[in-house]
Coordinates of C-alpha atoms and ligand atoms in Angstrom, one line a residue:
M189 CA 2.3 10.2 -16.7
P190 CA 2.6 6.4 -17.0
M191 CA -0.8 5.5 -18.5
N192 CA -1.7 2.0 -19.0
H193 CA -2.7 1.6 -22.6
N194 CA -4.7 -1.5 -22.8
G195 CA -4.0 -3.9 -25.6
T196 CA -0.5 -2.7 -26.3
S197 CA 2.6 -4.2 -24.9
G198 CA 3.8 -2.3 -21.9
A199 CA 7.6 -1.7 -22.1
N200 CA 7.1 1.5 -20.1
D201 CA 4.7 -0.1 -17.7
P202 CA 5.6 -0.1 -14.0
W203 CA 7.6 -3.1 -12.9
W204 CA 4.8 -4.5 -10.7
K205 CA 2.7 -5.1 -13.8
R206 CA 5.0 -8.1 -14.6
A207 CA 5.5 -9.2 -11.0
V208 CA 4.1 -11.9 -8.7
V209 CA 3.9 -11.2 -5.0
Y210 CA 4.3 -13.8 -2.2
Q211 CA 2.7 -13.2 1.2
I212 CA 4.4 -14.4 4.3
Y213 CA 2.5 -14.6 7.6
P214 CA 5.7 -14.8 9.7
R215 CA 4.1 -16.3 12.7
S216 CA 3.3 -19.5 10.7
F217 CA 6.1 -19.6 8.2
Q218 CA 9.2 -21.0 9.8
D219 CA 10.4 -21.1 13.4
S220 CA 14.1 -20.9 14.0
D221 CA 14.4 -20.9 17.8
G222 CA 11.9 -23.6 18.9
D223 CA 9.5 -21.3 20.7
G224 CA 6.7 -22.5 18.4
I225 CA 6.3 -19.2 16.6
G226 CA 7.7 -18.4 13.2
D227 CA 10.4 -15.6 13.0
L228 CA 12.6 -13.6 10.7
R229 CA 15.6 -16.0 11.0
G230 CA 13.2 -18.7 10.0
I231 CA 12.3 -16.8 6.9
L232 CA 16.0 -16.4 6.2
Q233 CA 16.4 -20.2 6.1
R234 CA 13.7 -20.3 3.4
V235 CA 15.0 -17.6 1.0
D236 CA 16.1 -20.2 -1.5
Y237 CA 12.7 -21.8 -1.5
L238 CA 11.2 -18.4 -2.5
A239 CA 13.8 -17.9 -5.2
T240 CA 13.0 -21.4 -6.6
L241 CA 9.4 -20.5 -6.7
G242 CA 10.4 -17.4 -8.7
V243 CA 8.4 -14.7 -6.9
D244 CA 9.4 -11.0 -7.4
V245 CA 8.2 -9.6 -4.1
V246 CA 7.7 -10.7 -0.6
W247 CA 5.0 -9.0 1.5
L248 CA 5.6 -9.6 5.2
S249 CA 2.5 -9.5 7.5
P250 CA 3.3 -7.4 10.6
I251 CA 6.4 -8.1 12.6
Y252 CA 6.5 -4.9 14.6
R253 CA 6.4 -4.7 18.4
S254 CA 2.9 -5.8 19.4
P255 CA 1.0 -7.4 22.3
Q256 CA -0.2 -9.8 19.5
D257 CA -3.9 -9.4 20.4
D258 CA -4.6 -9.7 16.6
N259 CA -1.4 -11.4 15.7
G260 CA 0.6 -8.2 15.1
Y261 CA -2.1 -6.1 13.5
D262 CA -2.1 -4.3 16.9
I263 CA 1.1 -2.4 16.9
S264 CA 2.7 -0.8 20.0
D265 CA 5.9 0.4 18.2
Y266 CA 6.0 1.0 14.5
Q267 CA 9.8 1.3 14.5
D268 CA 10.9 -1.9 16.2
I269 CA 10.5 -5.6 15.7
D270 CA 8.6 -7.7 18.1
P271 CA 11.1 -9.9 20.1
T272 CA 9.0 -12.9 19.1
F273 CA 10.1 -12.3 15.5
G274 CA 13.6 -11.1 16.0
T275 CA 15.4 -7.8 15.8
L276 CA 15.8 -4.9 13.4
E277 CA 19.2 -6.3 12.5
D278 CA 17.5 -9.6 11.6
L279 CA 15.1 -7.7 9.4
D280 CA 18.0 -5.8 7.7
E281 CA 19.7 -9.1 7.0
L282 CA 16.5 -10.6 5.6
V283 CA 15.9 -7.6 3.3
G284 CA 19.5 -7.7 2.2
T285 CA 19.4 -11.4 1.4
L286 CA 16.1 -11.1 -0.5
H287 CA 17.4 -8.2 -2.4
G288 CA 20.5 -10.3 -3.3
K289 CA 18.1 -12.8 -4.9
G290 CA 16.3 -10.0 -6.8
I291 CA 13.2 -10.2 -4.5
K292 CA 11.7 -7.0 -3.2
V293 CA 10.2 -6.5 0.3
V294 CA 6.9 -4.9 1.0
M295 CA 5.9 -4.2 4.6
D296 CA 2.5 -4.3 6.1
L297 CA 1.4 -0.8 7.2
V298 CA -1.3 -0.8 9.9
V299 CA -2.3 2.8 10.5
N300 CA -6.0 2.8 10.8
H301 CA -5.4 1.8 14.4
T302 CA -2.6 1.2 16.9
S303 CA -2.4 -1.1 19.8
D304 CA -3.9 0.3 23.1
E305 CA -0.3 -0.3 24.4
H306 CA 1.2 2.2 21.9
P307 CA 2.7 5.2 23.8
W308 CA 0.4 7.5 21.7
F309 CA -2.7 5.8 23.1
I310 CA -1.3 5.5 26.6
E311 CA -0.9 9.3 26.6
S312 CA -4.2 9.9 24.9
R313 CA -6.2 7.9 27.4
S314 CA -4.4 9.5 30.4
S315 CA -6.5 12.7 30.6
T316 CA -9.0 14.7 28.5
D317 CA -6.5 17.5 28.1
N318 CA -3.5 15.5 27.1
P319 CA -2.0 16.8 23.9
K320 CA -2.6 13.5 22.3
R321 CA -6.2 13.2 23.4
D322 CA -7.4 14.1 19.9
W323 CA -5.1 11.5 18.3
Y324 CA -7.9 8.9 18.8
W325 CA -11.7 8.9 18.7
W326 CA -12.9 9.8 22.2
R327 CA -16.6 10.5 22.8
P328 CA -18.8 11.0 25.8
A329 CA -21.7 8.6 26.5
R330 CA -24.9 8.9 24.5
E331 CA -26.8 11.9 25.7
G332 CA -28.9 11.3 28.8
M333 CA -27.3 7.9 29.5
E334 CA -25.1 6.8 32.4
P335 CA -21.5 6.5 31.1
G336 CA -20.6 2.8 31.0
A337 CA -24.2 1.6 31.1
P338 CA -25.2 -1.0 28.5
G339 CA -26.3 0.9 25.3
A340 CA -24.7 4.2 26.3
E341 CA -22.0 3.9 23.6
P342 CA -21.8 7.1 21.5
T343 CA -23.1 5.3 18.4
N344 CA -24.7 1.9 17.8
W345 CA -21.7 0.6 15.8
G346 CA -20.6 -3.1 16.1
S347 CA -17.0 -4.0 15.9
F348 CA -15.7 -6.4 13.2
F349 CA -14.7 -8.7 16.0
S350 CA -18.1 -8.8 17.7
G351 CA -19.4 -6.6 20.5
P352 CA -19.7 -2.8 20.4
A353 CA -17.1 -0.7 18.5
W354 CA -16.7 1.6 21.5
D355 CA -15.0 0.8 24.8
F356 CA -15.7 2.7 28.0
D357 CA -12.6 4.0 29.7
R358 CA -13.0 4.6 33.4
V359 CA -10.1 7.0 33.8
T360 CA -11.7 9.8 31.9
G361 CA -15.3 8.5 31.7
E362 CA -15.4 8.5 27.9
Y363 CA -15.4 6.0 25.1
Y364 CA -12.8 5.3 22.4
L365 CA -13.5 3.9 19.0
H366 CA -12.1 0.5 17.9
L367 CA -13.5 -0.9 14.6
F368 CA -11.5 -4.1 15.4
S369 CA -10.6 -5.4 18.9
R370 CA -10.7 -3.3 22.0
K371 CA -6.9 -3.4 21.9
Q372 CA -6.9 -1.7 18.5
P373 CA -8.1 1.9 19.0
D374 CA -8.7 3.8 15.8
L375 CA -6.4 6.7 15.0
N376 CA -8.0 10.0 14.3
W377 CA -6.7 10.9 10.8
E378 CA -8.6 14.3 11.0
N379 CA -5.7 15.4 13.2
P380 CA -2.8 16.5 11.1
E381 CA -0.3 15.6 13.8
V382 CA -1.4 12.0 13.5
R383 CA -0.9 12.0 9.8
H384 CA 2.5 13.5 9.9
A385 CA 3.6 11.1 12.6
V386 CA 2.6 8.3 10.3
Y387 CA 4.4 9.8 7.3
D388 CA 7.5 10.2 9.4
M389 CA 7.4 6.6 10.3
M390 CA 6.9 5.6 6.6
R391 CA 9.8 7.7 5.5
W392 CA 12.0 6.0 8.1
W393 CA 11.1 2.5 6.7
L394 CA 11.7 3.6 3.1
A395 CA 15.1 4.9 4.2
R396 CA 15.8 1.5 5.6
G397 CA 15.5 0.1 2.1
I398 CA 12.1 -1.5 1.9
D399 CA 10.2 -1.5 -1.4
G400 CA 6.6 -0.6 -0.6
F401 CA 3.6 -1.0 1.7
R402 CA 0.6 -3.2 1.9
M403 CA -1.8 -0.8 3.6
D404 CA -4.1 -2.5 6.1
V405 CA -7.8 -1.4 5.8
I406 CA -6.5 1.9 4.4
N407 CA -10.0 2.8 3.2
F408 CA -11.2 3.0 6.8
I409 CA -9.1 6.0 7.8
S410 CA -11.6 8.7 7.1
K411 CA -14.7 8.6 9.3
D412 CA -18.0 10.4 8.4
L413 CA -17.5 13.1 10.9
R414 CA -20.4 15.7 11.0
S415 CA -19.8 19.4 11.6
D416 CA -21.1 19.1 15.1
R417 CA -18.4 16.4 15.8
S418 CA -21.1 13.7 15.9
L419 CA -20.8 10.4 14.1
P420 CA -23.9 8.9 12.4
E421 CA -25.7 5.7 13.6
G422 CA -25.3 2.7 11.4
P423 CA -28.2 0.7 9.9
V424 CA -29.1 -2.5 11.8
S425 CA -29.8 -5.6 9.9
N426 CA -28.3 -8.7 11.5
G427 CA -27.6 -8.9 15.2
P428 CA -27.7 -6.2 17.9
Y429 CA -25.4 -3.6 16.4
G430 CA -25.5 -1.1 13.7
S431 CA -23.1 -1.4 10.7
V432 CA -19.9 0.6 10.6
H433 CA -19.7 0.4 6.8
E434 CA -21.6 3.5 5.9
A435 CA -19.7 5.9 8.3
T436 CA -16.2 4.4 8.1
I437 CA -15.5 2.8 4.7
N438 CA -14.3 4.9 1.8
G439 CA -15.1 8.0 3.9
P440 CA -15.2 11.6 2.8
R441 CA -11.5 12.5 3.1
V442 CA -9.8 9.2 2.3
H443 CA -8.6 10.2 -1.2
E444 CA -7.3 13.5 0.2
F445 CA -5.4 11.7 2.9
L446 CA -3.9 9.2 0.4
Q447 CA -2.8 12.0 -2.0
E448 CA -1.3 13.9 0.9
M449 CA 0.6 10.7 1.9
N450 CA 1.9 10.5 -1.7
R451 CA 3.2 14.0 -1.6
E452 CA 4.7 13.7 1.8
V453 CA 6.2 10.2 1.6
F454 CA 6.5 8.9 -2.0
Q455 CA 7.4 11.9 -4.1
G456 CA 10.3 11.3 -6.4
R457 CA 10.5 7.6 -5.6
R458 CA 7.1 6.3 -6.3
D459 CA 8.1 4.3 -9.4
A460 CA 10.4 2.0 -7.5
L461 CA 7.7 1.1 -4.9
L462 CA 4.7 -1.1 -4.7
L463 CA 1.7 0.4 -2.9
V464 CA -1.2 -1.9 -2.5
G465 CA -4.2 -1.0 -0.4
E466 CA -6.4 -3.4 1.5
T467 CA -9.9 -2.0 0.8
P468 CA -12.8 -4.1 2.1
G469 CA -16.3 -2.9 0.9
T470 CA -14.9 -1.3 -2.2
T471 CA -16.7 -1.2 -5.5
V472 CA -15.2 -0.9 -9.0
E473 CA -16.0 2.8 -8.9
D474 CA -14.0 3.3 -5.7
G475 CA -11.3 1.0 -7.0
L476 CA -10.9 3.2 -10.1
L477 CA -10.4 6.3 -7.9
Y478 CA -7.8 4.5 -5.7
T479 CA -5.8 3.1 -8.6
D480 CA -6.0 5.8 -11.4
P481 CA -2.3 6.7 -11.7
R482 CA -3.1 10.3 -12.5
R483 CA -4.6 10.6 -9.0
A484 CA -1.4 9.3 -7.3
E485 CA -3.0 7.3 -4.5
L486 CA -2.3 3.5 -4.7
D487 CA -1.1 1.2 -7.4
M488 CA -3.7 -1.5 -6.8
V489 CA -6.2 -2.6 -4.2
F490 CA -7.3 -5.9 -2.7
T491 CA -11.1 -6.1 -3.2
F492 CA -13.4 -8.4 -1.4
E493 CA -16.4 -9.1 -3.6
H494 CA -15.0 -12.4 -5.0
V495 CA -14.1 -13.8 -1.6
S496 CA -17.5 -12.9 -0.1
L497 CA -19.6 -15.0 -2.6
D498 CA -19.9 -17.8 -0.1
H499 CA -21.0 -15.5 2.8
G500 CA -24.7 -15.5 3.6
P501 CA -26.8 -12.6 4.8
G502 CA -25.3 -13.0 8.3
G503 CA -21.8 -12.4 7.0
R504 CA -18.8 -14.8 6.8
F505 CA -20.0 -17.0 9.6
D506 CA -23.2 -17.6 7.8
P507 CA -21.7 -19.6 4.9
K508 CA -23.5 -20.6 1.7
S509 CA -22.2 -22.1 -1.5
M510 CA -20.5 -20.0 -4.2
D511 CA -22.2 -19.7 -7.5
L512 CA -19.8 -19.7 -10.5
A513 CA -21.8 -17.4 -12.6
E514 CA -21.6 -14.8 -9.8
L515 CA -17.8 -15.3 -9.5
K516 CA -17.4 -14.6 -13.2
A517 CA -19.7 -11.6 -13.0
T518 CA -17.8 -10.2 -10.1
L519 CA -14.2 -10.7 -11.3
G520 CA -15.4 -9.8 -14.9
R521 CA -16.7 -6.5 -13.6
W522 CA -13.4 -5.6 -12.0
Q523 CA -11.5 -6.6 -15.2
A524 CA -13.8 -4.5 -17.3
G525 CA -13.9 -1.6 -14.9
L526 CA -10.1 -1.3 -14.6
R527 CA -9.5 -2.0 -18.3
D528 CA -8.2 1.4 -19.4
V529 CA -7.2 3.0 -16.1
G530 CA -6.1 1.4 -12.8
W531 CA -4.8 -2.1 -12.1
N532 CA -6.1 -5.2 -10.3
A533 CA -4.5 -7.1 -7.5
L534 CA -5.4 -10.8 -8.0
Y535 CA -5.7 -13.1 -5.0
W536 CA -7.6 -16.2 -3.7
N537 CA -5.9 -16.5 -0.3
N538 CA -4.4 -14.5 2.5
H539 CA -4.1 -14.7 6.3
D540 CA -7.8 -13.7 6.6
Q541 CA -9.3 -16.2 4.2
P542 CA -10.0 -19.9 4.3
R543 CA -7.9 -22.0 1.9
I544 CA -9.2 -21.6 -1.7
V545 CA -8.8 -25.3 -2.6
S546 CA -11.2 -26.2 0.3
R547 CA -13.5 -23.3 -0.6
Y548 CA -14.0 -23.0 -4.4
G549 CA -12.1 -26.3 -5.2
D550 CA -12.2 -29.9 -4.0
D551 CA -9.6 -30.7 -1.3
G552 CA -10.3 -34.4 -1.4
D553 CA -9.9 -36.5 -4.6
Y554 CA -9.2 -33.6 -6.9
R555 CA -7.0 -31.5 -4.6
R556 CA -4.1 -31.2 -7.1
Q557 CA -6.4 -30.7 -10.1
S558 CA -8.6 -28.1 -8.5
A559 CA -5.8 -26.2 -6.8
T560 CA -4.0 -25.9 -10.2
M561 CA -7.2 -25.1 -12.0
L562 CA -7.9 -22.2 -9.6
A563 CA -4.3 -21.0 -9.9
T564 CA -4.5 -21.1 -13.7
V565 CA -7.7 -19.0 -13.8
L566 CA -6.4 -16.4 -11.3
H567 CA -2.9 -16.1 -12.8
L568 CA -4.2 -15.6 -16.3
H569 CA -6.3 -12.6 -15.3
R570 CA -4.9 -9.1 -16.0
G571 CA -3.4 -7.8 -12.8
T572 CA -0.7 -8.6 -10.3
P573 CA -1.1 -12.1 -8.7
Y574 CA -0.5 -12.7 -5.0
V575 CA 0.4 -16.1 -3.7
Y576 CA -0.2 -16.7 0.0
Q577 CA 2.2 -19.1 1.8
G578 CA 1.1 -22.7 1.4
E579 CA -1.2 -22.0 -1.5
E580 CA 1.6 -23.1 -3.8
L581 CA 1.5 -26.5 -2.0
G582 CA -2.3 -26.9 -2.3
M583 CA -2.6 -26.5 1.5
T584 CA -6.2 -27.0 2.7
N585 CA -8.5 -25.9 5.5
V586 CA -7.8 -27.4 8.9
R587 CA -10.7 -29.3 10.5
F588 CA -10.5 -28.3 14.1
T589 CA -13.1 -30.3 16.2
S590 CA -13.1 -28.1 19.3
L591 CA -13.3 -24.4 20.0
D592 CA -10.1 -24.6 22.1
A593 CA -8.0 -25.2 18.9
Y594 CA -8.9 -21.8 17.5
R595 CA -6.5 -18.9 18.1
D596 CA -7.9 -16.1 15.9
I597 CA -9.5 -13.3 17.8
E598 CA -12.3 -12.9 15.3
S599 CA -13.2 -16.6 15.5
V600 CA -13.0 -16.8 19.2
R601 CA -15.0 -13.6 19.8
Y602 CA -17.6 -14.8 17.2
A603 CA -18.0 -18.1 19.1
V604 CA -18.4 -16.3 22.5
E605 CA -21.0 -13.9 21.1
A606 CA -22.9 -16.6 19.2
R607 CA -23.1 -18.7 22.4
E608 CA -24.4 -15.7 24.4
L609 CA -27.0 -14.8 21.8
G610 CA -28.1 -18.5 21.8
H611 CA -29.4 -18.5 18.2
R612 CA -27.0 -21.2 17.0
S613 CA -26.1 -24.6 18.3
E614 CA -22.5 -25.6 19.2
D615 CA -22.4 -27.7 16.0
E616 CA -23.5 -24.8 13.9
I617 CA -20.9 -22.6 15.5
L618 CA -18.1 -25.2 14.9
G619 CA -19.3 -25.7 11.3
A620 CA -19.2 -22.0 10.5
L621 CA -15.7 -21.7 11.9
A622 CA -14.6 -24.8 10.1
A623 CA -15.7 -23.3 6.8
Q624 CA -14.7 -19.7 7.4
S625 CA -12.3 -19.1 10.3
R626 CA -9.2 -17.1 9.5
D627 CA -7.2 -19.8 11.3
N628 CA -7.7 -22.1 8.2
G629 CA -5.1 -19.9 6.5
R630 CA -2.9 -19.6 9.6
T631 CA -1.9 -23.2 10.4
P632 CA 1.9 -23.6 10.0
M633 CA 3.6 -23.9 6.7
Q634 CA 4.0 -27.6 5.8
W635 CA 7.7 -28.1 4.9
D636 CA 8.2 -31.9 5.2
D637 CA 6.9 -35.0 7.0
S638 CA 8.9 -34.6 10.1
P639 CA 7.2 -33.7 13.4
H640 CA 5.2 -30.4 13.2
A641 CA 5.8 -30.5 9.5
G642 CA 9.3 -29.1 9.9
F643 CA 7.8 -25.8 11.1
T644 CA 9.2 -25.9 14.6
T645 CA 11.1 -28.1 17.0
G646 CA 8.9 -26.8 19.8
E647 CA 5.2 -26.8 20.4
P648 CA 3.5 -24.8 17.5
W649 CA 1.3 -21.9 18.6
I650 CA -1.5 -23.3 16.5
Q651 CA -2.0 -27.0 15.5
V652 CA -0.4 -28.1 12.3
N653 CA -2.9 -29.5 9.7
A654 CA -3.0 -33.3 10.2
N655 CA -2.5 -33.8 6.4
Y656 CA 1.1 -32.6 6.5
P657 CA 2.7 -36.1 6.0
M658 CA 1.0 -36.0 2.5
I659 CA 0.9 -32.3 1.7
N660 CA 4.3 -30.6 2.3
A661 CA 7.0 -28.7 0.4
E662 CA 9.5 -31.6 0.2
A663 CA 7.0 -33.9 -1.3
E664 CA 5.7 -31.3 -3.7
H665 CA 9.2 -30.5 -4.8
A666 CA 10.0 -34.1 -5.5
D667 CA 6.9 -34.5 -7.7
A668 CA 7.1 -33.0 -11.2
E669 CA 3.3 -32.9 -11.4
S670 CA 2.8 -31.1 -8.1
V671 CA 0.9 -27.9 -7.3
F672 CA 4.2 -26.3 -6.5
H673 CA 5.8 -26.9 -9.9
Y674 CA 2.6 -25.8 -11.6
Y675 CA 2.8 -22.5 -9.6
R676 CA 6.4 -22.1 -10.8
R677 CA 5.3 -22.5 -14.4
L678 CA 2.5 -19.9 -13.9
I679 CA 4.9 -17.5 -12.3
S680 CA 7.4 -17.7 -15.2
L681 CA 4.6 -17.5 -17.7
R682 CA 3.7 -14.1 -16.1
H683 CA 7.3 -13.0 -16.5
E684 CA 7.8 -14.1 -20.0
D685 CA 4.5 -13.6 -21.8
P686 CA 3.4 -10.1 -22.8
T687 CA -0.2 -11.2 -23.5
V688 CA -0.4 -12.6 -19.9
Q689 CA 1.1 -9.3 -18.6
S690 CA -0.9 -6.8 -20.5
G691 CA -3.4 -8.4 -22.9
D692 CA -6.9 -7.2 -23.0
F693 CA -9.4 -9.3 -21.0
T694 CA -12.8 -10.6 -22.3
M695 CA -15.0 -12.9 -20.3
Q696 CA -16.5 -15.7 -22.4
L697 CA -19.3 -18.2 -21.6
V698 CA -20.7 -15.6 -19.1
D699 CA -23.7 -17.8 -18.1
H700 CA -22.1 -21.2 -18.2
P701 CA -22.7 -22.6 -14.7
Q702 CA -19.6 -24.9 -14.6
V703 CA -16.8 -23.5 -16.7
Y704 CA -14.8 -20.3 -16.3
A705 CA -13.7 -19.0 -19.7
F706 CA -12.0 -15.9 -21.0
T707 CA -9.7 -14.6 -23.7
R708 CA -6.6 -12.3 -23.4
S709 CA -5.5 -10.4 -26.5
L710 CA -2.5 -8.4 -27.5
D711 CA -1.1 -7.3 -30.8
G712 CA -2.6 -10.1 -32.9
D713 CA -1.9 -12.8 -30.2
Q714 CA -4.8 -14.4 -28.3
L715 CA -5.1 -16.7 -25.3
L716 CA -8.1 -18.8 -24.4
V717 CA -8.3 -19.8 -20.8
L718 CA -10.8 -22.5 -19.7
G719 CA -11.3 -23.8 -16.2
N720 CA -13.7 -26.6 -15.2
F721 CA -15.0 -25.8 -11.7
F722 CA -16.7 -29.2 -11.4
P723 CA -15.8 -32.9 -11.1
D724 CA -17.6 -34.0 -14.2
E725 CA -16.6 -33.7 -17.8
Q726 CA -17.6 -30.5 -19.7
L727 CA -17.7 -30.3 -23.5
I728 CA -17.0 -26.8 -24.6
E729 CA -17.8 -25.8 -28.2
H730 CA -15.6 -23.0 -29.3
G731 CA -15.8 -23.0 -33.1
E732 CA -13.1 -23.9 -35.6
E733 CA -10.9 -20.9 -34.9
W734 CA -9.2 -22.7 -31.9
S735 CA -8.6 -25.9 -33.8
G736 CA -5.0 -25.5 -34.6
A737 CA -4.2 -23.7 -31.4
E738 CA -1.0 -24.2 -29.4
L739 CA -1.1 -25.3 -25.8
V740 CA 0.4 -22.8 -23.4
I741 CA -0.2 -24.6 -20.1
G742 CA -2.6 -27.2 -18.8
N743 CA -3.0 -29.0 -15.4
Y744 CA -3.4 -32.6 -16.8
S745 CA -0.3 -34.4 -18.1
S746 CA -2.0 -34.8 -21.4
P747 CA -4.2 -31.8 -21.6
A748 CA -7.5 -31.6 -23.4
M749 CA -7.0 -30.2 -26.9
P750 CA -9.5 -28.8 -29.4
A751 CA -10.9 -31.2 -32.0
N752 CA -13.8 -30.6 -34.3
G753 CA -14.6 -27.3 -32.8
A754 CA -14.9 -28.5 -29.3
V755 CA -12.8 -29.4 -26.3
A756 CA -13.7 -31.9 -23.5
L757 CA -12.5 -30.8 -20.1
R758 CA -12.0 -33.5 -17.5
P759 CA -12.7 -32.9 -13.8
W760 CA -11.2 -29.6 -12.6
E761 CA -9.2 -29.4 -15.8
A762 CA -7.7 -26.1 -16.9
I763 CA -6.1 -25.3 -20.2
V764 CA -4.6 -22.2 -21.8
L765 CA -4.5 -22.1 -25.6
R766 CA -2.8 -19.7 -28.0
R767 CA -3.6 -18.6 -31.5
K768 CA -2.5 -15.8 -33.9
L769 CA -5.3 -13.5 -35.0
Ligands
TEU86 O1 -8.4 -7.1 7.7 C1 -9.5 -6.3 7.5 C2 -10.8 -6.9 7.2 O2 -11.7 -6.2 7.1 C3 -11.1 -8.4 7.2 O3 -10.6 -9.1 6.1 C4 -10.9 -8.9 8.5 O4 -10.0 -10.0 8.5 C5 -12.2 -9.5 9.1 O5 -12.1 -10.8 9.2 C6 -13.5 -9.1 8.5 O6 -14.4 -10.2 8.8 C7 -7.2 -6.5 8.1 C8 -6.1 -7.6 8.4 O7 -5.8 -8.2 7.2 C9 -6.6 -8.5 9.4 O8 -5.8 -9.6 9.7 C10 -6.7 -7.6 10.7 O9 -7.3 -8.4 11.7 C11 -7.6 -6.4 10.4 O10 -7.3 -5.7 9.2 C12 -7.3 -5.4 11.5 O11 -6.0 -4.9 11.4

């Protein structure tokens, strides 16, 4: 069994422990046909860019046939490509081209729910005795209440996209469950036919030559079903609905389902694949269960604690400022918890998150410095780093000034509900969206300073960030000091340096309110990583042992170096030092 022996170099470690993954959100990456929406042939035009960056894996957000209610996370055919993005032949060509450059391809797997336009759901909703009725979560109205009447939903659960998590269906007079939009009905994983249909589909994709899956909300697939078929109410804290967390996240059978999936789909070929789960609401204890290789579930999971530190009691649209000591405590807990067993996925950004440089950095005067500092800190952790398109350019949040500019269903539904509830002013709603909307991460990739940033020759489906004449791939490529070239260096450091790959992690300066600090150690080699999260100078005293240290990487052209037992970090400066023990 491949165990991950901490503190020793990992020649037998799985390949993904030395890899860097790049996430593409195809809708916003590159349009090739002028319809304003990115597509597979667009990605093909940019394969050289990915090779120059040096990434090992590309994860594609969903490109399957979909009504696009949630930009493809609502799938109506798992085994076809949406015409917006191209064809299966285009995908085969893209996979072949990426493979030719030594880049693996991971597909998004969205099987907690389908689209309501999936043939499975169309059948399921057609009658109460349809053979696929039980493939989804159908329930009658709350006892003693008129079906369809307000409050008659089977449980008090609220959906992640506002409103109730149940939708009343007139045809059969029952409700179906949707944790996300009403066009994303939840599959009933209790039913073995559902599970085997999913496994068939996964085998079909693997046979097509893909290299793994990023599994969307995979820890939501087991609901807390009681023996009388009932589902429990959720606790109410903020707003009109009960929370779905307790009854749907990390549910009773989730590990059993994942182990079954491994036996049915991955047996004999697991080592070649990358299996990463998206697992909101997961603690270190759950994370260990998911990623312990002896349990054969997942290789690593995306956790959410470190990207929720600027959420207030009301959730993501109730923003507050992030406290650095909390960030260190959170990421440090994951590093310590998965030290001997399991593995961390490392990320700042994805298509659901605002841009990190605007969030934990400074997207004004210190954009380059803070983007590269944040990158240094993340990429020097132990785990597999993920880069989200545009992060390597230091792309920032977009500042939409009107609600009409937003496209994301979560943002739009939130604004509608907040207006209805009347607790917040228009300005507050716009402010919350500006800080936290998922659309911040979904504006088109900024390639050059031509119209629409070179993303499309047509009208882009979502506005391009107005800062594209300054922030774009062409400009970044031309500038040796750019965020882009810094990411290239970090990626090759991951490939070449055994201490970066597998060194033991120890958090330092735990209570320091302004500087992030840690060491990595392996076989007598030690790295010290320092990142200044503030625009003022920080003097860090580290004792004499770092005085003769060698510089590994730094984000200033003449990096701060230790002298007299201390190092002075300039605004948003990051350095990595090496010494022999
Ligand atoms: O996201 C799951 C998830 O829980 C959140 O990150 C979500 O984005 C939401 O904003 C919570 O506030 C995954 C996908 O990444 C996301 O794009 C999909 O919308 C969602 O699942 C449903 O498939």
